[in-house]
Short mmCIF file of C-alpha atoms in Angstrom, two decimals:
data_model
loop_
_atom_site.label_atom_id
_atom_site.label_comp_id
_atom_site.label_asym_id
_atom_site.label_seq_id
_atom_site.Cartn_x
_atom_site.Cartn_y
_atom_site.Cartn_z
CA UNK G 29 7.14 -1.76 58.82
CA UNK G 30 8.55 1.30 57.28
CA UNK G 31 7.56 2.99 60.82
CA UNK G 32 8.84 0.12 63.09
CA UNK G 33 12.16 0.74 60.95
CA UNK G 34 12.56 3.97 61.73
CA UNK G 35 11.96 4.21 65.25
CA UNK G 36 14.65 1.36 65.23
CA UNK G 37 16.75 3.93 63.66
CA UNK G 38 16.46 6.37 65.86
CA UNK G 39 17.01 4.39 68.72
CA UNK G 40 20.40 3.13 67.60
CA UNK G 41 21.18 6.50 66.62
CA UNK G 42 20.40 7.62 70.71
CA UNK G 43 21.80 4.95 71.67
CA UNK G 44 24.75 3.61 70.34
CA UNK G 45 27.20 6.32 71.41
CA UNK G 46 26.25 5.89 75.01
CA UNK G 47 26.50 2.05 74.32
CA UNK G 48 30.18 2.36 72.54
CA UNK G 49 31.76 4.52 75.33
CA UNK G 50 34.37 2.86 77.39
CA UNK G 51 34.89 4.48 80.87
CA UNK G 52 38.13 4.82 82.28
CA UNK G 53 38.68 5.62 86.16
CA UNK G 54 42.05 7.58 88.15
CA UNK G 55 42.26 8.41 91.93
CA UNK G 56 44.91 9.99 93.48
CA UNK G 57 46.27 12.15 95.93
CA UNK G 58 46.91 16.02 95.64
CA UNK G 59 48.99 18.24 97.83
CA UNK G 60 48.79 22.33 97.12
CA UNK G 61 48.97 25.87 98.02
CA UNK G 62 47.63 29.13 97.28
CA UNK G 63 46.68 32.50 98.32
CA UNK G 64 42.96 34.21 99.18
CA UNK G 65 41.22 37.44 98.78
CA UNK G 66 38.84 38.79 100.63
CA UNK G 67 37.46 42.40 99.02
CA UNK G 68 36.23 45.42 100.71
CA UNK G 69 32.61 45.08 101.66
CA UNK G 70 29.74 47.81 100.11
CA UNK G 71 27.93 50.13 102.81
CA UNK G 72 30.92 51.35 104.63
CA UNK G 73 32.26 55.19 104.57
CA UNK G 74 34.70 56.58 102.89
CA UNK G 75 36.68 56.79 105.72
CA UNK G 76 35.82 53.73 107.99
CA UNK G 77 38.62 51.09 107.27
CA UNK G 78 39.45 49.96 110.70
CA UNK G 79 39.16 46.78 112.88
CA UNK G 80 36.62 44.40 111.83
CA UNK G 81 37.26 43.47 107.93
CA UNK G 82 36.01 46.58 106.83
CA UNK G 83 38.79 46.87 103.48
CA UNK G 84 40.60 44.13 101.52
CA UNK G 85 42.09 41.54 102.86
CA UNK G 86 44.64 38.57 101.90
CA UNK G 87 46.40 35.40 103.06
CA UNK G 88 47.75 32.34 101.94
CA UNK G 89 46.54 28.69 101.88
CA UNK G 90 47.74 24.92 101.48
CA UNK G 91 46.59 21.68 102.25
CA UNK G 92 45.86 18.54 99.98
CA UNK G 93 43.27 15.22 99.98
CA UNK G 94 42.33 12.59 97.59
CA UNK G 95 40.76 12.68 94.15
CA UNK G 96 38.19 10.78 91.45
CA UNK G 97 38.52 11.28 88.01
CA UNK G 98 35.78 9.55 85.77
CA UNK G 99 36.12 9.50 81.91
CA UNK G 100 33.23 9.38 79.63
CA UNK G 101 35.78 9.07 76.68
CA UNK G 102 39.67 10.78 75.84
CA UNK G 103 37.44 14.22 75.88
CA UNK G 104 35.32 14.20 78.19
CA UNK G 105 35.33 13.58 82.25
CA UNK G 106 33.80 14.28 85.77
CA UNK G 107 36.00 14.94 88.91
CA UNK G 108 34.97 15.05 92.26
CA UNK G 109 37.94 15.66 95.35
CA UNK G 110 37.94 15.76 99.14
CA UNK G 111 40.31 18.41 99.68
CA UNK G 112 40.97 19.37 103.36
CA UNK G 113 43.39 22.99 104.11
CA UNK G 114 44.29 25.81 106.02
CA UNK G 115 43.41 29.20 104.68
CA UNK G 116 44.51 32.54 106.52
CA UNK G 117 43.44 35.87 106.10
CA UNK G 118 45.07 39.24 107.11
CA UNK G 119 44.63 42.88 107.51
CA UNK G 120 46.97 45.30 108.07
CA UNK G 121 45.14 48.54 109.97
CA UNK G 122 46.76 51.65 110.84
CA UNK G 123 44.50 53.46 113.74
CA UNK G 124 44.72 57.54 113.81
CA UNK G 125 48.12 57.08 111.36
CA UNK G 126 49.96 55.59 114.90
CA UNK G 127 49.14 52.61 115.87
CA UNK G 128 49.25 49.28 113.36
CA UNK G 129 47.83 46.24 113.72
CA UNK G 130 47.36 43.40 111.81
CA UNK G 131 44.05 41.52 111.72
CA UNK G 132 44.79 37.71 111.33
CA UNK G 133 41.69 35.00 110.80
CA UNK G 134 42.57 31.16 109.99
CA UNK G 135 40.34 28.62 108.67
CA UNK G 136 40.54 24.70 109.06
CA UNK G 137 37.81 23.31 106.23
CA UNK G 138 37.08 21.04 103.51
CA UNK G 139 36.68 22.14 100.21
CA UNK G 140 34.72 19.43 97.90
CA UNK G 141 34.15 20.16 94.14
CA UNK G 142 33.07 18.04 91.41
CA UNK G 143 33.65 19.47 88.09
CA UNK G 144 32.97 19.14 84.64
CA UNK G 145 36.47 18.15 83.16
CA UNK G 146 37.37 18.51 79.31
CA UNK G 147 40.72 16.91 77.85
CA UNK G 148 42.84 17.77 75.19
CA UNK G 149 45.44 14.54 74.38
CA UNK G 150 48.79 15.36 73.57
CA UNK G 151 52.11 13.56 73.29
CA UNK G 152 52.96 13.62 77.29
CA UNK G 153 48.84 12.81 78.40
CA UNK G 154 45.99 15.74 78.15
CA UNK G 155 45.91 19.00 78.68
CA UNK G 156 43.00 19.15 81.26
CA UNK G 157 40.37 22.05 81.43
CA UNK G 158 37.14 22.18 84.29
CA UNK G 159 34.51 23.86 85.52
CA UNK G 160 31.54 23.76 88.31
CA UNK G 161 30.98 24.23 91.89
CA UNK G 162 32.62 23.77 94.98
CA UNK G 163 31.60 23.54 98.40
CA UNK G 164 33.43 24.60 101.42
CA UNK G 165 32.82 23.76 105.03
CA UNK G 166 34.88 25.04 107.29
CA UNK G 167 35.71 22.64 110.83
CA UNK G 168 37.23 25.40 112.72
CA UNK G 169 38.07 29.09 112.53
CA UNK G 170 40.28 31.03 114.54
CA UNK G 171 41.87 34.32 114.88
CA UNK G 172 44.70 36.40 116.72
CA UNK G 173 42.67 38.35 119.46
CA UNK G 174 42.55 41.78 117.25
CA UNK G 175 39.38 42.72 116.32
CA UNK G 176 35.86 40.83 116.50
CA UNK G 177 36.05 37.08 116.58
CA UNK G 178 35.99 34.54 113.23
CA UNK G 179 33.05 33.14 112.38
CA UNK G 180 32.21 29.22 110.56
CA UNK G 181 30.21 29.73 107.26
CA UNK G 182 29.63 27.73 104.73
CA UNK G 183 30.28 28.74 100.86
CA UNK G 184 29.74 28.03 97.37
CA UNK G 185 31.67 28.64 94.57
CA UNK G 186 32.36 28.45 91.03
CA UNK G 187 35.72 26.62 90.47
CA UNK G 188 37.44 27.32 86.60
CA UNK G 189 40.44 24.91 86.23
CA UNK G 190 43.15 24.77 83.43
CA UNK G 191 45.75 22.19 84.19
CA UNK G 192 48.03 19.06 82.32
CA UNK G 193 48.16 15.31 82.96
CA UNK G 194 51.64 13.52 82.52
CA UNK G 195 50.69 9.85 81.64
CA UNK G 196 53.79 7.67 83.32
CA UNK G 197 54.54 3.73 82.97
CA UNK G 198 52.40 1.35 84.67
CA UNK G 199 49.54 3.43 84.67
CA UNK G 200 50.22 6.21 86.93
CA UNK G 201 49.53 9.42 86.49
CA UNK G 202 50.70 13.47 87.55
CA UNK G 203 48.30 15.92 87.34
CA UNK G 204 49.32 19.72 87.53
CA UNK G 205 46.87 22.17 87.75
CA UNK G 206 46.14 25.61 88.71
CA UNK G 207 42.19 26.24 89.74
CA UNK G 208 40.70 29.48 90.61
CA UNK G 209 37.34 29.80 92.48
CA UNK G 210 34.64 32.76 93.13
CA UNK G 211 32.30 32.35 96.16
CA UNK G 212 28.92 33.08 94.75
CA UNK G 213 27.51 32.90 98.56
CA UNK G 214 29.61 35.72 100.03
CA UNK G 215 27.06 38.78 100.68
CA UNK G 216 28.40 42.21 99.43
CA UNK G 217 27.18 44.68 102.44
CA UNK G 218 29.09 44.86 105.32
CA UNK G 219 26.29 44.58 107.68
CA UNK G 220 25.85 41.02 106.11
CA UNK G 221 29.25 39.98 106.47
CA UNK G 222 29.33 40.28 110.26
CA UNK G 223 27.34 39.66 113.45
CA UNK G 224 26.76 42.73 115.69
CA UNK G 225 25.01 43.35 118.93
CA UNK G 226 23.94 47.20 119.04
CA UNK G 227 26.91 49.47 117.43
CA UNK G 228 29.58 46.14 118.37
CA UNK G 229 30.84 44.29 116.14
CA UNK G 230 30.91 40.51 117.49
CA UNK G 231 32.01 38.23 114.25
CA UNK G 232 33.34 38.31 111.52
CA UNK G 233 32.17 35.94 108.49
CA UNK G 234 35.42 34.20 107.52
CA UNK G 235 34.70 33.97 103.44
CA UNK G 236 37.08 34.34 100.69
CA UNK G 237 35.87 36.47 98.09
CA UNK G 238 38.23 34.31 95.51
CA UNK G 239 41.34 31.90 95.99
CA UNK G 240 43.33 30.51 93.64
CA UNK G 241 45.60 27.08 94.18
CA UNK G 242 48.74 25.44 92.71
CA UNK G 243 48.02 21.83 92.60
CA UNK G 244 50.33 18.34 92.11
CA UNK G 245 49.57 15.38 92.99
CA UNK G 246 49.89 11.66 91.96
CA UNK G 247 47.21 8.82 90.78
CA UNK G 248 46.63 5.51 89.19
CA UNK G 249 44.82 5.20 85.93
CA UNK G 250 42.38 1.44 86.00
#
């Protein structure tokens, strides 16, 4: 008895907090902007920083989609979005100190995390912290005619989010939130970032190296 007791024990104890939590849903929409980096590759010369990606580069972004908040409890929640944008980015080269010309690749793609989300209630809603990957597919790529084409690839990255939910009247909802993402997939040697045939450069892998985005948007709390 005394053993049938305590396994009865410890399967309330596992149990019950799974049993007592009360999920709570939002969805929404999100509209946002940003900018992207794109650092200078390993394996190149000191002195080769011409046409092809071969230094830093930056560029801007914006777009927006729809998102799925799930809440274990006040603390604790899982978000997963369908985010779709357009995300540029440019060089500026400078060829024998005369001639400049500026290296432009754009990016149509969908960027789909689902993070780990932790909240913090206040007076006004939560202040909202997350974490976890993200996975962009880019639908098309294109480029302004300098230097070797844009290639599609696929990335994954690491998104880290601080942000703050105003709870309004009738259940709605604005989040605010700033995220900032590292692509984990991005090789570091040049010769890995592009596609060559002999000593030409054809492509060039259109990856951020990080990106950062401003995000509001509206939902529904049910």
């Amino acid at each position: 008895m005394k053993l049938r007791a305590l396994f009865l024990s410890i399967f309330v104890l596992l149990t019950g907090p799974a049993l007592a939590l009360e999920l709570t849903h939002s969805a929404g929409a999100l509209g946002y902007a940003g900018g992207n980096y794109f650092n200078k590759p390993s394996g190149l010369h000191v002195a080769d920083d011409g046409i092809g990606f071969k230094g830093h580069a930056g560029g801007a972004a914006y777009g927006g989609g729809i998102y799925y908040h799930l809440n274990v409890n006040k603390y604790v929640g899982l978000e997963l979005d369908f985010l779709y944008e357009s995300s540029e980015l440019k060089r500026w080269v400078t060829i024998n100190n005369v001639v400049e010309i500026t290296e432009s690749k754009t990016a149509g793609q969908w960027r789909i995390p689902l993070l780990l989300k932790l909240n913090a209630p206040t007076g006004f809603g939560a202040v909202t912290f997350g974490l976890g990957p993200e996975f962009i597919r880019p639908s098309s790529v294109s480029d302004n005619g300098n230097g070797p084409k844009a290639l599609k690839v696929d990335s994954t990255n690491i998104a880290l989010e601080i942000g703050f939910r105003i709870d309004l009247p009738d259940n709605l909802e604005i989040p605010v939130r700033l995220r900032v993402a590292y692509n984990t997939s991005q090789a570091e040697a040049y010769k890995d970032r592009i596609e060559s045939t002999g000593n030409t450069i054809t492509g060039v892998k259109l990856q951020n190296t990080w990106d950062g985005r401003l995000m509001v948007g509206v939902g529904y709390r049910f």
